[in-house]
Each structure stands twice: as C-alpha cells, then as structure tokens.
XYZ file of C-alpha atoms in Angstrom:
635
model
C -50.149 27.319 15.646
C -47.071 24.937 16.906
C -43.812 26.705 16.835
C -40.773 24.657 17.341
C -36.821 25.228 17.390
C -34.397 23.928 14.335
C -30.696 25.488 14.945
C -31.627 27.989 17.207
C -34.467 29.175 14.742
C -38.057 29.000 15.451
C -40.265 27.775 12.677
C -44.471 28.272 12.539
C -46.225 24.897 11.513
C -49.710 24.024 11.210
C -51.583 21.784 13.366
C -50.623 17.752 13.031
C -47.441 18.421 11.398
C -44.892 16.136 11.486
C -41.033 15.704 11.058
C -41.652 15.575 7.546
C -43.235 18.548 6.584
C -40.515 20.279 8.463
C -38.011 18.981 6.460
C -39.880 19.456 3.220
C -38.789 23.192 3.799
C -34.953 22.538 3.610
C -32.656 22.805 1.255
C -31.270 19.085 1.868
C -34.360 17.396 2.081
C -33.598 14.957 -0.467
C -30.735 13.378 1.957
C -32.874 13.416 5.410
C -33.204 9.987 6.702
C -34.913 10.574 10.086
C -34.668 12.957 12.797
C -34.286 13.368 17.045
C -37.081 15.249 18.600
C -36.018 16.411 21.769
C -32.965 14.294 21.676
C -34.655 11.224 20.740
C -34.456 9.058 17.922
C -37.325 9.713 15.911
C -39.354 8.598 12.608
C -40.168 11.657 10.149
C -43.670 10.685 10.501
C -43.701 11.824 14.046
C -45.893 14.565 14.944
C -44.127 17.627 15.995
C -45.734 19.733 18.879
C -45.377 23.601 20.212
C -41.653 23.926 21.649
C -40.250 20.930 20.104
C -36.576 21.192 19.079
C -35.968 18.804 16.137
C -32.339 17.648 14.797
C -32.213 16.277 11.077
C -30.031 13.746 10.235
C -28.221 12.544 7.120
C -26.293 9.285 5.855
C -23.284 10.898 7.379
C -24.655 10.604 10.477
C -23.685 7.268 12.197
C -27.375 6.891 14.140
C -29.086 7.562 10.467
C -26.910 5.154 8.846
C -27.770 2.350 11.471
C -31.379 3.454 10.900
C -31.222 3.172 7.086
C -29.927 -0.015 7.494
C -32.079 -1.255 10.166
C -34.916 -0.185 7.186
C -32.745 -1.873 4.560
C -32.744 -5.317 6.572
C -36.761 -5.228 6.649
C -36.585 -5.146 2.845
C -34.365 -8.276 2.818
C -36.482 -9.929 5.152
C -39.831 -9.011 3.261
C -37.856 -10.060 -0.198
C -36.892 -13.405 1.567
C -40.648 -13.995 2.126
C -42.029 -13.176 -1.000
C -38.868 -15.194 -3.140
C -39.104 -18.402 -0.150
C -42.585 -18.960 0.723
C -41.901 -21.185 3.810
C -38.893 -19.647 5.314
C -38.763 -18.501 8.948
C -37.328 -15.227 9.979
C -35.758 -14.628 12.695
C -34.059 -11.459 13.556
C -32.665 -8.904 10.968
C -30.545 -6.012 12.912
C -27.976 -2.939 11.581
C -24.487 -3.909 11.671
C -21.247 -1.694 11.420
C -21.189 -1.599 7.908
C -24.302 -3.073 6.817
C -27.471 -5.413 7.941
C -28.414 -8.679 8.094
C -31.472 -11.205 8.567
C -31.368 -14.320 10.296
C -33.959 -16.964 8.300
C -35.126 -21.084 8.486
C -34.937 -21.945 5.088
C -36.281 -25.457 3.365
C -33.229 -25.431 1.200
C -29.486 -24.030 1.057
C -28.584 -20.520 0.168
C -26.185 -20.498 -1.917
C -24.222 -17.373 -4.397
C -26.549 -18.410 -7.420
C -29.598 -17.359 -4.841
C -28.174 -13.714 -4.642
C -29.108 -12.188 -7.366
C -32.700 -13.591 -7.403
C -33.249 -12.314 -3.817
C -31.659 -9.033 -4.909
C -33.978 -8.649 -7.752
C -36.902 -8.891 -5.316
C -35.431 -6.564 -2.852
C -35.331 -4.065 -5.699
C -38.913 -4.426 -6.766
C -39.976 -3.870 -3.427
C -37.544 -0.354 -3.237
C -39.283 0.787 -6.419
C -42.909 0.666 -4.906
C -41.472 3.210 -2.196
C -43.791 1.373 0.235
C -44.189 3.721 3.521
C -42.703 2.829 6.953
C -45.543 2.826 9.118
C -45.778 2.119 13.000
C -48.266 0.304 14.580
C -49.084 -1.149 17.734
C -50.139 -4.596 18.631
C -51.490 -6.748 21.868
C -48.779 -9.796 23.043
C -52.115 -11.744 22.277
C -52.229 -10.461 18.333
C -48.432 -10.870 18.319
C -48.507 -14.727 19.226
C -51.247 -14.782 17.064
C -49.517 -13.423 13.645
C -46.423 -15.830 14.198
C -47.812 -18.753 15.591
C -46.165 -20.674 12.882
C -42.565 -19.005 13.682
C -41.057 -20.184 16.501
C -38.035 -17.861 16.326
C -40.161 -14.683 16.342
C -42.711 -16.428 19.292
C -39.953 -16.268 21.090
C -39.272 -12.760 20.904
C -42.679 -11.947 21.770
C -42.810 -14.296 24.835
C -39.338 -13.073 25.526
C -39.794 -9.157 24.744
C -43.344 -8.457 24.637
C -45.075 -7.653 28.213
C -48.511 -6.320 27.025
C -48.149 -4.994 23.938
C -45.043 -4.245 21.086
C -44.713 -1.801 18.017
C -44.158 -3.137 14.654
C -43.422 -1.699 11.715
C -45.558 -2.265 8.772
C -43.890 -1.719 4.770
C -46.291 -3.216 2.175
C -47.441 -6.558 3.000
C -44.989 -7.439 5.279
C -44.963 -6.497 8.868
C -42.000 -7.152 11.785
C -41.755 -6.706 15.347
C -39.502 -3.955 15.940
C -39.266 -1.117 18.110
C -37.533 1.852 15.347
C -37.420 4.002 14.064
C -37.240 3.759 10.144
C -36.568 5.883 7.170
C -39.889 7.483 5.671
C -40.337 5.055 2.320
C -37.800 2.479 0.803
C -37.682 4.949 -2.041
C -34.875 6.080 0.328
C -32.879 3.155 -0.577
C -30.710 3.836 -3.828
C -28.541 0.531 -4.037
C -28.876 -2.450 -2.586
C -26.587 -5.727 -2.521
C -26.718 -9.054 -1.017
C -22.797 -9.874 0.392
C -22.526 -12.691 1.806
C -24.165 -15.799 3.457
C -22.802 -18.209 6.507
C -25.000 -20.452 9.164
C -25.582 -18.987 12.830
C -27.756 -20.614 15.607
C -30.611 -19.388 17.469
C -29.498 -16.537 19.732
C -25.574 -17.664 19.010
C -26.498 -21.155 20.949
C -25.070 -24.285 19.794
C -28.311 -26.122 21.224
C -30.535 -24.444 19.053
C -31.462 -24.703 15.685
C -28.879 -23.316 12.784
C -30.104 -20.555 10.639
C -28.899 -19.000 7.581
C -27.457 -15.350 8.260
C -27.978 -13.524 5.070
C -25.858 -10.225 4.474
C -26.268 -7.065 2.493
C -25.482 -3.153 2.425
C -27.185 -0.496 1.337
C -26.911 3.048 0.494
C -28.829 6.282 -0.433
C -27.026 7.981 -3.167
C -25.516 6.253 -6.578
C -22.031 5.706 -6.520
C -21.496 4.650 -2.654
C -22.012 1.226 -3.190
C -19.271 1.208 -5.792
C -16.841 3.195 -3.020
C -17.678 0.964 -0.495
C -16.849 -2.056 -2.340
C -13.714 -0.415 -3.270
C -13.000 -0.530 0.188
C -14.248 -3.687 1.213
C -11.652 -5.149 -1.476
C -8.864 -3.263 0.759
C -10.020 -4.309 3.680
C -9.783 -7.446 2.965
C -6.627 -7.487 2.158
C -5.609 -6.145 5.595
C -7.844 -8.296 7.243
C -5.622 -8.541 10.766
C -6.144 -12.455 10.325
C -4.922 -12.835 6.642
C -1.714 -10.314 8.215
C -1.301 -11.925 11.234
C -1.504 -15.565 9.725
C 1.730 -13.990 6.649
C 3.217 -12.372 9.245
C 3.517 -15.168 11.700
C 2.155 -12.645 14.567
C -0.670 -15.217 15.803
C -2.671 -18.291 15.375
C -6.019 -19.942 16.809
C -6.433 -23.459 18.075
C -9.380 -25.642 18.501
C -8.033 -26.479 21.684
C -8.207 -22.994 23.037
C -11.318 -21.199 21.186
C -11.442 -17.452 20.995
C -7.612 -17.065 23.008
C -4.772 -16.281 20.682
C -1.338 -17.793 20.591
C 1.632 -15.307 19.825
C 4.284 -16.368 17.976
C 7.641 -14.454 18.676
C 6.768 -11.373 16.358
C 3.684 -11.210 17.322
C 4.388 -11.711 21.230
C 6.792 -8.083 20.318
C 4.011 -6.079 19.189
C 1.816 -7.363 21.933
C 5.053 -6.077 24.439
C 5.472 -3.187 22.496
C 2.020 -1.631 23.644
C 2.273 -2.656 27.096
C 5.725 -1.221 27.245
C 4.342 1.918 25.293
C 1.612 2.126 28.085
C 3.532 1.452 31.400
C 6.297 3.745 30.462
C 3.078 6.312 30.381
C 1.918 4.897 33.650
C 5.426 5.880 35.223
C 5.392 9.790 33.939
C 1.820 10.414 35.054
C 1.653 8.642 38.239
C 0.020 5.132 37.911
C 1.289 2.537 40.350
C 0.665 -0.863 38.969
C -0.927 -3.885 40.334
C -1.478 -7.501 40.101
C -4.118 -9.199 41.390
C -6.039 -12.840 41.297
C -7.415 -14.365 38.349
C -9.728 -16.824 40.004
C -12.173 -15.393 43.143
C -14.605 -16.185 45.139
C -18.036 -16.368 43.978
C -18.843 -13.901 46.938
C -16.228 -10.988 45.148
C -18.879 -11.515 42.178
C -22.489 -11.245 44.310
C -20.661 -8.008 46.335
C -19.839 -6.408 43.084
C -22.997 -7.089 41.125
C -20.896 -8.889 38.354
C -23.065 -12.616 39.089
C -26.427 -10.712 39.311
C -25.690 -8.907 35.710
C -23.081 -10.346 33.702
C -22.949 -14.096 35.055
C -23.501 -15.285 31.279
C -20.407 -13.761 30.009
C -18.499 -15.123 32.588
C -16.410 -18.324 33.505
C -17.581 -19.971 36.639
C -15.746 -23.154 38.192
C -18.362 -24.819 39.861
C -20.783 -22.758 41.956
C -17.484 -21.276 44.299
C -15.262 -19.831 42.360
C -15.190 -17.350 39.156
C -12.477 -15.974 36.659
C -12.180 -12.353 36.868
C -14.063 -10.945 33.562
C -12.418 -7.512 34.628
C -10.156 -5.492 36.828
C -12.425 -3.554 39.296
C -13.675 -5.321 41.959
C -9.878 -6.333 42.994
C -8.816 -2.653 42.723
C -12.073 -1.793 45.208
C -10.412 -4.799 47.186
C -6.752 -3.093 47.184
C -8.531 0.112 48.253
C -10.195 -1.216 51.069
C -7.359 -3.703 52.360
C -6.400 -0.334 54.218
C -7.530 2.745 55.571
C -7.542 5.754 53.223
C -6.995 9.303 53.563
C -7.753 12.142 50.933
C -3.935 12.531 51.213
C -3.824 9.708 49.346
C -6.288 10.818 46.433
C -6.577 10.334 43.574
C -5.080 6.826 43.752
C -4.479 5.858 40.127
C -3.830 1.544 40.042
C -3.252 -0.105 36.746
C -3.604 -3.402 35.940
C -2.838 -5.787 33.058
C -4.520 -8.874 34.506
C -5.522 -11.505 31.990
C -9.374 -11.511 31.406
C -11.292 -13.957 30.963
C -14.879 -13.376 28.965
C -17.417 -16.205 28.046
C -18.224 -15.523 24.888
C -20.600 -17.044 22.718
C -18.803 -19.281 19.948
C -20.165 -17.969 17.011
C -19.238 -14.468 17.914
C -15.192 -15.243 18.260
C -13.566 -13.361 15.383
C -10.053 -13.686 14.922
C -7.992 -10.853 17.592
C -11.559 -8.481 17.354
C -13.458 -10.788 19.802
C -12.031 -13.065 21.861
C -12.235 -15.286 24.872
C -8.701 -14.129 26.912
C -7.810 -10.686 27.032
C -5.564 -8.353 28.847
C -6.456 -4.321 28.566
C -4.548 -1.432 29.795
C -6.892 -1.567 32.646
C -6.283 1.628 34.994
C -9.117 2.824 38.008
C -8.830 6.197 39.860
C -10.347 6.673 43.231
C -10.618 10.188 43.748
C -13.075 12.863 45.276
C -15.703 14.328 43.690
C -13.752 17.984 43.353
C -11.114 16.017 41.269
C -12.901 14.444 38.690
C -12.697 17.066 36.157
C -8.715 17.579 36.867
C -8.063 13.680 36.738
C -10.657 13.616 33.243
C -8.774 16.291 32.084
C -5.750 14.267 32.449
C -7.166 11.384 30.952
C -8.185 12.752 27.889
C -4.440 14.454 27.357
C -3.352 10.629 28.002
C -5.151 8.880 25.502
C -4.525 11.486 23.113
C -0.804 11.480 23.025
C -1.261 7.437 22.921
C -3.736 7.598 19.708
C -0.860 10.396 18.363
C 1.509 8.438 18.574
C -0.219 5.427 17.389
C -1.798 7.197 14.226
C -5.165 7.627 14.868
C -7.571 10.840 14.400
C -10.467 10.255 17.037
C -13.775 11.080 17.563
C -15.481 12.079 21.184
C -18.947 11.218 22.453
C -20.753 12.132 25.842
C -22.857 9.773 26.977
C -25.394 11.285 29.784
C -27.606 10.099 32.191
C -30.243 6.939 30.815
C -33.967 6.578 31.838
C -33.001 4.011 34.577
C -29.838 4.977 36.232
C -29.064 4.531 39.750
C -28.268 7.656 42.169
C -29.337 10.886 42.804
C -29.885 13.074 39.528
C -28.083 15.747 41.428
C -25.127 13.388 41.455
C -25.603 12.816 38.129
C -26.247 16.787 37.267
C -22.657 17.063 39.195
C -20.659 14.410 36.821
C -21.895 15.274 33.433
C -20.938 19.068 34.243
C -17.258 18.008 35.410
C -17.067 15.766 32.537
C -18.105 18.478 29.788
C -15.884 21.069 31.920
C -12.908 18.899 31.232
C -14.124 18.250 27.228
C -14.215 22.364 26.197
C -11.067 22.604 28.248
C -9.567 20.264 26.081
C -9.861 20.455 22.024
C -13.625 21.096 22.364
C -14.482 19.365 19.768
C -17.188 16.208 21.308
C -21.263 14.582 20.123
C -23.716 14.229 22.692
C -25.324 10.760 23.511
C -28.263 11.862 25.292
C -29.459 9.146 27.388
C -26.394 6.716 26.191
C -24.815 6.522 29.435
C -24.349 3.852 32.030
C -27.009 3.176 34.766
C -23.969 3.872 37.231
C -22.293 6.674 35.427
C -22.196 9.403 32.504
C -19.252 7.973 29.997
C -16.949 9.838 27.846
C -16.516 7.061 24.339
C -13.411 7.691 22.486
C -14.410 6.392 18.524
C -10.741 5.913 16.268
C -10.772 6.652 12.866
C -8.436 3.820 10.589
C -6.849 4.439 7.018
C -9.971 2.875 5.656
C -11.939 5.239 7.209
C -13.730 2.590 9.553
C -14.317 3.411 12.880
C -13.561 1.137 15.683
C -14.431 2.191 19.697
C -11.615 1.938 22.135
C -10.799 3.943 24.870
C -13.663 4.703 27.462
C -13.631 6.894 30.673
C -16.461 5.966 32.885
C -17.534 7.911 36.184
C -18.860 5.266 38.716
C -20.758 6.118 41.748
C -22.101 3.134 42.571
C -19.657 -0.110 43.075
C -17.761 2.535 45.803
C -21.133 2.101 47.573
C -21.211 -1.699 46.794
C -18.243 -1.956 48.492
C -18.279 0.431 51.403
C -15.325 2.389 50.100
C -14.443 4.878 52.355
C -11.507 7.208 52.510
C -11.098 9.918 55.982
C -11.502 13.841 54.918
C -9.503 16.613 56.260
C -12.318 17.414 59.224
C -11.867 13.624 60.175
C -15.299 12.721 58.495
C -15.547 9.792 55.980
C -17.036 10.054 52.466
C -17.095 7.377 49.404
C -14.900 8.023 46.602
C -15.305 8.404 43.001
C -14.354 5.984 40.680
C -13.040 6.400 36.981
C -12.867 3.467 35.010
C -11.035 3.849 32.142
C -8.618 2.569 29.335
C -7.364 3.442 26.343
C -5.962 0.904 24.458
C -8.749 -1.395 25.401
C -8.022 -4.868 24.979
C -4.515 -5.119 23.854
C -5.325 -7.987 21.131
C -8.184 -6.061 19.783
C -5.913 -2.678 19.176
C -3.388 -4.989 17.287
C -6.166 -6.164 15.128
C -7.090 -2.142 14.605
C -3.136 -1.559 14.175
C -2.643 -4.358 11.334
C -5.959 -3.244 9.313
C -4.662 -0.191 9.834
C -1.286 -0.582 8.417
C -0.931 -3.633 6.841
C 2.394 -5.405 7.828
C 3.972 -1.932 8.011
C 3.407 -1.133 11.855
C 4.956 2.170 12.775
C 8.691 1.509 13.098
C 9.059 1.436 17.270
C 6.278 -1.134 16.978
C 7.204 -3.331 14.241
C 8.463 -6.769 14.700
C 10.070 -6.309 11.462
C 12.599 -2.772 11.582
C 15.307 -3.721 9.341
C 16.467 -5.870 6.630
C 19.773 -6.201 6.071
C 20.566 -7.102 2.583
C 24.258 -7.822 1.526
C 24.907 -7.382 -2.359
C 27.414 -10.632 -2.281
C 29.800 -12.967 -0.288
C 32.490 -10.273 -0.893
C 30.935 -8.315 1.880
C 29.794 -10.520 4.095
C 32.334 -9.587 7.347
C 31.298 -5.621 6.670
C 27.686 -6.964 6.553
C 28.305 -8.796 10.168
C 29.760 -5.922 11.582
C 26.487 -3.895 10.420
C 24.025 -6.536 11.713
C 25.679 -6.690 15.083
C 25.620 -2.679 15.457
C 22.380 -2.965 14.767
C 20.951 -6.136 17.015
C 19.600 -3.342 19.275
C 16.625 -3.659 16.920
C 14.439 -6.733 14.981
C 16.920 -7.344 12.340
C 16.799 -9.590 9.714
C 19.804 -10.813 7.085
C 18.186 -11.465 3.454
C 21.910 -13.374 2.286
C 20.473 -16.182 0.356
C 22.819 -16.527 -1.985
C 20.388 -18.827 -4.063
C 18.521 -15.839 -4.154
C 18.627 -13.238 -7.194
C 19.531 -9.650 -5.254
C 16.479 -8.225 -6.693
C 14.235 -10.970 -5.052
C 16.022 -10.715 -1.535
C 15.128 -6.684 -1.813
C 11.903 -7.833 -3.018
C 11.040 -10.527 -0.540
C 11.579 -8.091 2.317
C 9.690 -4.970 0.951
C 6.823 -7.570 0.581
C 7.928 -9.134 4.291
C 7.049 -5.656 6.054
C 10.284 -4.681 6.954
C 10.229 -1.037 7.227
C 13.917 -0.001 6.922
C 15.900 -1.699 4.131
C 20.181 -1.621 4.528
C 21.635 -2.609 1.212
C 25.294 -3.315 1.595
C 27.820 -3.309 -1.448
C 31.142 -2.693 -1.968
C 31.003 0.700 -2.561
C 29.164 1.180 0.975
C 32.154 -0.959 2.422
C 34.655 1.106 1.471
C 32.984 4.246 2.493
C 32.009 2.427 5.851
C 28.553 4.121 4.760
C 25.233 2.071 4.278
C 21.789 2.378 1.664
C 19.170 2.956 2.505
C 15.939 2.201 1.402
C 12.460 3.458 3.228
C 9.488 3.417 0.983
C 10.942 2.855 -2.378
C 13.269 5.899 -1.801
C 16.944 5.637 -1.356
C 19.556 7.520 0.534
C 23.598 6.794 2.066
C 24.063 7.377 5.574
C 26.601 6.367 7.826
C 26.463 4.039 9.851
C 26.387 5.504 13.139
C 24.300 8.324 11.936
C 21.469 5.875 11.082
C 22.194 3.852 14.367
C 21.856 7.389 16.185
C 18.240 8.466 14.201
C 16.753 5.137 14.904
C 17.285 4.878 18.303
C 15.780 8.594 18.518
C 12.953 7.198 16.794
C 12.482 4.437 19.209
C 12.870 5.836 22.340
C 10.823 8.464 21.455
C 8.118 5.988 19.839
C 8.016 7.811 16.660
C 7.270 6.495 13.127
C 9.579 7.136 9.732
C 8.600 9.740 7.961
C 10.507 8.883 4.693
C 14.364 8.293 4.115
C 14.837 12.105 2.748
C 13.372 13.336 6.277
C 15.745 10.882 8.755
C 18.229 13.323 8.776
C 16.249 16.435 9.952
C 13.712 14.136 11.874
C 15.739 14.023 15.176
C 15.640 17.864 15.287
C-alpha cells in the first residue's frame, strides 16, 4: 500500500490512486484546483506513488490561478468552435489577470458576439466535461489540423516525435498542462474584450482576432474583480500620464517615451532616489557605449540567444540590450585583485530592446529603457554578505516607495550549465541570506536561470495587482565567457562571481507601477506637482509672491486666475494632483501664517515651519502622512 507525505504527515492510499482521491479526504476539497507532486506542477488525475510528497493548491495560489485559466481559455476556444464552425484557432494562453484565444474568423467579432459566445462557454461548464491527457504521434498531430495552418505550425515548430494534448468533450488542443480536474471548476465566466493581433506578433503574417475573458471559481469574484478593473482603469498610467502631461508616444519613435517636463522630474526623481543609495552603500557608477561590436555580442552569448530582441546595424555593430557585457569589459580592462572585491558598478545606460510591435504598451513595455542597472563581482565566500545587502537595499527602496513585496527562490532548472555542486553552493548562500533577513520567501523549484539560481522580488500595488521588479541573479557563467579573472591572496587566479541585479527595474516601467499605484498623487518627494499656491484675491497678491518664492525650492504652482471662482481654483488643483494646497487670505497675511490643506483636511502653520517640515520630508524621501501629523512627523 503507497504511503506518501502531505505537510509533514504520511497518508496510506490504495493502489492507482491519484491526486484526487487524496484530496477527496480534505477539508477544502471543494477549492483544490491542481496540485505539485514532488515539486512539479501536476494534474489531480496524476497517479500518486509510495514516497510521493504532494502540495495542494488553491485559487489563491498564483500557479493554480494561471492553471485555471489556462483550463478556462480551452473552454473559450472549444465554445468558439462549436458557435463559428469555420474559425481557426490559434493559440489560447493564461494571462496576468485572465486568458485569451487567438482565432481566424470568416467574419468580425464584434460586442453583440459576446454574449452568444458566453452562452456557449457556459453550456459547456455545466456538462463538467473531464480534463483528460493524452498523447499523440507528430504524424496524428499534422493529421488532426491539417486544415489549420496556425496550429500546423506549432506542431512542425514544437512537436519532435510526439506532443500531449488535452482532451475536454469533443474538443481536443495541443498543450502541454496541466489542467483543473472538470470545467465544473469554473463558477463564472466572462468574455472582456476583443482587438486584432498577428501570427506570432508578426506584421507579415496573417491578423487574428484575440478574444479575452476571465474566469473564476467561487460566486462573487467576478463581481470584485470587475470592481477593480473599473479602478484600474481609471489609473491606467497612460490615461494619468496623458492628464498629467508626464509623457506621450509618437509614431515616429514606437515603443520609446517622450517626457514632458513633469514627467522628465519623476523620471529624475528615481534616479536621484537610487544614486544617492549607490553613494551610502558603495556603488561606483559607470557609463559605457551604447553601440558595440557585433563580436561583444558572439563573446557574451547575447547574438547566439537573444539576437531577435535586439537592434543590429548591419551585420557589425549592435545596440546594447543590457548592461553586462560592458561591466565584464570594465573588469577586465585591468588586472584585479580580491582587494578589490566585491566591485559593485552601476549603470544607467539607455537600453535598447527590439520588441515586437504589437506587444508595446504604453510605459509597461517599451522599446528604450534605462534600469537601475548595478553588477557585483565578488568571490564566492561573499555572495551571501553582498545578497544580504541587496535584499536590505531594495527593501528600504520599495519602503520608501510604498510597496509590500513578495519573495521567490528560483533554483536550479533541468538544463542549467555548471557543476551542480556550484549550483548546491549558490542556492545555500542565497537561502542563508533570505532566513537572515525577514524569512518570509516561496520556492520556484526548477524556475531558475540556466546560468544561475535567482532571487524574484513580486510588488504588491493598491489594487492588489502584482507586478515583478527587482531581481538578484547569481551568474557563473558569462565570468567564464569572458575569462574574468581576479589574483587571490596565495597569488593564484580564480573567476569571480557575478550578481546581476536591480531593483527598480526599468525606470519607465516603475513609473507606470507608481501612477496605477497612486493615481496623480505620487508620494510628495516624487511628485511633479507638491504645492499649489492659491491666493484668496488681488489684495494679497505681494504676501502671496513672497510665499511662492520661499517656496520655489519645490514644484510650485500659483492657481490666481482671477476669472476663476476661488472654489474652482481649490478645486482644479485637488483634481490637478497637487498634494499640498497653501490657501492665502487676509487673515493668513496678517498673521504671516499660511492654510493648509492635505487631503481635504485643513490646518495654519507658519510659514517657515511648513518650509522646515517639507524639506524634512524631502530630503528624507518621505511621503505626507496627513496635515494633523506634519507637525509631529519630523520627530
């Protein structure tokens, strides 16, 4: 009789059991979605064997909700089928917050289709048809879709000798898992949205429709989530950007932002934030090339594995897509000592990345980029230390910035390169310097880069979305690449260790985070809108200059239309962004006092005592916590 290991406990089974019947015994069976069996990913139809350990997982886990809607998008494309006879599929993956399937249609897809297609979808939900694996030759593959070019191509592309697919009532898709048990799973289901796409996100292929949808398990979160959508809509960082005057697009420059004055502040406001970091925890900064010799990409692997997302001019020269193969080039312009480790060189090169058209998306994903780049060459005995450090970094950055944050460990993959020694070595420094720190961190078995384990730092918004950011990779392998040497203390030589790693990530990506975050209400050091200065009349307009020019230390703005009602000037900059309000009347003039508002709350200070708080704030990069607080706030 099998006996395998849930949370430590060991439980008796009979023989062919699978997932399932395990999780038929607990008490939240009714929200298991699928499971990992010895770390890996798993259907609940798996068989479980003697000495198995086997990990449930619910909605609430991020790998089950990809799953469920992995599962959700075969309904959609099996509902597309049955409601369009002749349309095409093409691929239908999990997104972030949803799924969607990419399908040829005859005709357009329009709103009035969704709630037809929906109305299938549903049907098909209510038959609970099962998930089931199978596997199939290349040869019977070619043979099933040798009417659909899009999915021939997969096989030819994907398919060596033979491919799973996964098989829910009549329709069947090539896929590799795993799936939720039954589509009796699904509780709600709704189509979104619809756009065109091309073929594999090429302009030279044929244009599909992308159909949208979410799904969810339990009554209720559908309604939530479109609560939420609503809001995030709102704060989309485009919509912001665009009322803010932060940013704009051009045709002329796809996927690489212009910033407009306010915008270009924010943008210096991070860097600022980040080299001032740099400084205190020794970083030297760098600069190097934009544009290198095709040879810098063939020595650093860069044109063997990522020449499609890169820019190449000609067959000679390439922009740089990152930052490490010039830092390898700084270290090795000179001979190195271990006196000299760890040698921590930042960089905020611009970046250039190639890509695809269709994937732009406003500040999110972009063309040009610049990232608070940083590498560390160190030995292998200060790896933990300098991860250590790294991790106290990004977490006073992400304090500061207003984020709660997630962890993940990703270990070594099936194909990595190295010794697994090596790789035994790394993953134990890295998890060393995790429980030193808060502790608290997921394990991505298998998740890690062929070159390196990975620590993935996940930020949590207001919304509750998650958005990945900050990464600390160990790299054994492009020290190798380029003969990176550095002289011990016997006089032997040895490669270094290299930690990629940033924390920010790109800098136009965390001001999309920052503005979904926040709205146009940035935390005060970082706005590009700190004050509005709002004068009640023309009878104190020199006690008004003599306010605005004490205060030109910081982005100030005069609301003194006169044309303007004084409730719309208060009105127009509460809906502007501007995080401190200054009302001036002449009861403040004679006092030499000012009002002010934060937050619909108001409060008299004087002048130099708010001058005083503010520039605390700032130099200290912290945000307001409410006019009643200023006062104490410096303390």
């Amino acid at each position: 009789m099998p006996t395998i290991k849930i949370d430590d406990a060991d439980i008796q089974l009979g023989k062919g059991a699978t997932a399932r019947d395990v999780a038929s015994r607990l008490p939240n069976k009714e929200d298991i979605l699928v499971c990992r069996i010895n770390g890996k990913l798993s259907d609940l139809s798996t068989e479980v064997k003697h000495g198995d350990s086997v990990e449930f997982l619910t909605f609430e886990d991020s790998e089950a909700q990809q799953v469920f809607w992995h599962s959700s998008a075969h309904v959609l494309g099996y509902a597309i089928l049955n409601t369009y006879p002749g349309a095409l599929l093409s691929s239908g993956p999990p997104t972030e917050s949803g799924f969607f399937y990419d399908v040829k249609l005859d005709e357009p897809f329009t709103q009035s289709d969704y709630q037809r297609l929906e109305k299938e979808a549903k049907r098909i939900i209510k038959r609970n048809y099962v998930f089931e694996k199978l596997l199939k030759t290349k040869d019977e593959l070619l043979e099933e879709y040798r009417h659909n070019p899009y999915k021939t191509h997969f096989v030819n592309e994907k398919v060596r000798a033979a491919s799973t697919v996964y098989k829910v009532g009549a329709f069947s898709d090539l896929c590799q898992g795993p799936h939720i048990y039954s589509t009796g799973a699904i509780k709600s289901f709704k189509i979104q949205k619809n756009s065109s796409a091309y073929f594999l996100g090429d302009a030279k292929n044929a244009s599909l429709q992308r159909i949208f949808g979410v799904s969810f398990p339990r009554k209720g979160m559908l309604e939530a989530f479109l609560e939420a959508q609503e809001k995030a809509r709102e704060r989309d960082h485009r919509r912001v950007g665009m009322e803010m005057d932060l940013f704009f697009f051009h045709p002329y420059a796809p996927g690489s932002a212009f910033f407009l004055p306010e915008g270009a502040a924010v943008y210096n406001g991070l860097v600022d934030f980040i080299k001032d970091e740099y400084r205190a925890r020794g970083f030297q900064e760098v600069i190097t090339p934009n544009l290198f010799d095709i040879e810098l990409w063939k020595e650093s692997g860069h044109l063997e594995n990522y020449r499609e997302n890169m820019f190449l001019v000609g067959d000679k020269m390439g922009l740089k897509p990152m930052n490490c193969p010039g830092h390898c080039i700084i270290f090795r312009h000179t001979e190195r000592t271990y006196k000299e480790l760890p040698l921590r060189l930042a960089d905020f090169g611009v970046l250039h990345r190639n890509e695809l058209k269709g994937a732009l998306s406003g500040l999110t994903r972009v063309r040009r980029l610049q990232q608070d780049d940083a590498h560390i060459f160190c030995t292998r005995g200060q790896v933990q230390s300098e991860i250590e450090g790294c991790l106290e970094f990004l977490g006073h950055v992400y304090r500061k910035l207003g984020f709660s944050f997630e962890v993940l460990l990703s270990t070594r993959p099936e194909k990595f390169l190295g010794d697994v020694s090596e790789w035994d070595h790394a993953e134990d420094a890295l998890r060393r310097a995790l429980d030193k720190g808060e502790g608290r961190y997921k394990i991505n078995e298998g998740d890690g880069a062929f070159y390196g384990p990975k620590i993935d730092i996940i930020i949590l918004d207001a919304l509750n979305r998650k958005h990945q950011c900050a990464t600390i990779q160990l790299d054994f392998q492009l020290p190798q690449r380029f003969n990176l040497k550095f002289k011990r203390s016997d006089g032997g030589y040895e490669a270094p260790v290299i930690i990629h790693r940033a924390i920010l990530g790109s800098v136009e990506r965390m001001i999309a985070i920052l503005l979904e975050n926040y709205g146009k209400h940035l935390p005060f050091w970082l706005s590009p809108r700190q004050i509005a200065l709002v004068p009640v009349g023309p009878s104190v307009e020199r006690y008004a200059e003599e306010v605005f020019h004490a205060f030109s230390e910081f982005k100030i703005r005069a609301f003194d239309d006169e044309s303007l009602t004084f409730n719309k000037r208060i009105r127009n900059a509460q809906v502007g962004g501007y995080i401190v309000i200054v009302v001036v009347g002449e009861k403040e003039q004679a006092s030499r006092t000012l009002s002010v508002r934060v937050e619909n709350e108001t409060r008299t200070y004087g002048a130099e005592e708010l001058l005083g708080i503010l520039q605390w704030r700032v130099k200290n990069r912290m945000d307001l916590p409410g006019v009643e607080d200023l006062r104490i706030s410096t303390e």
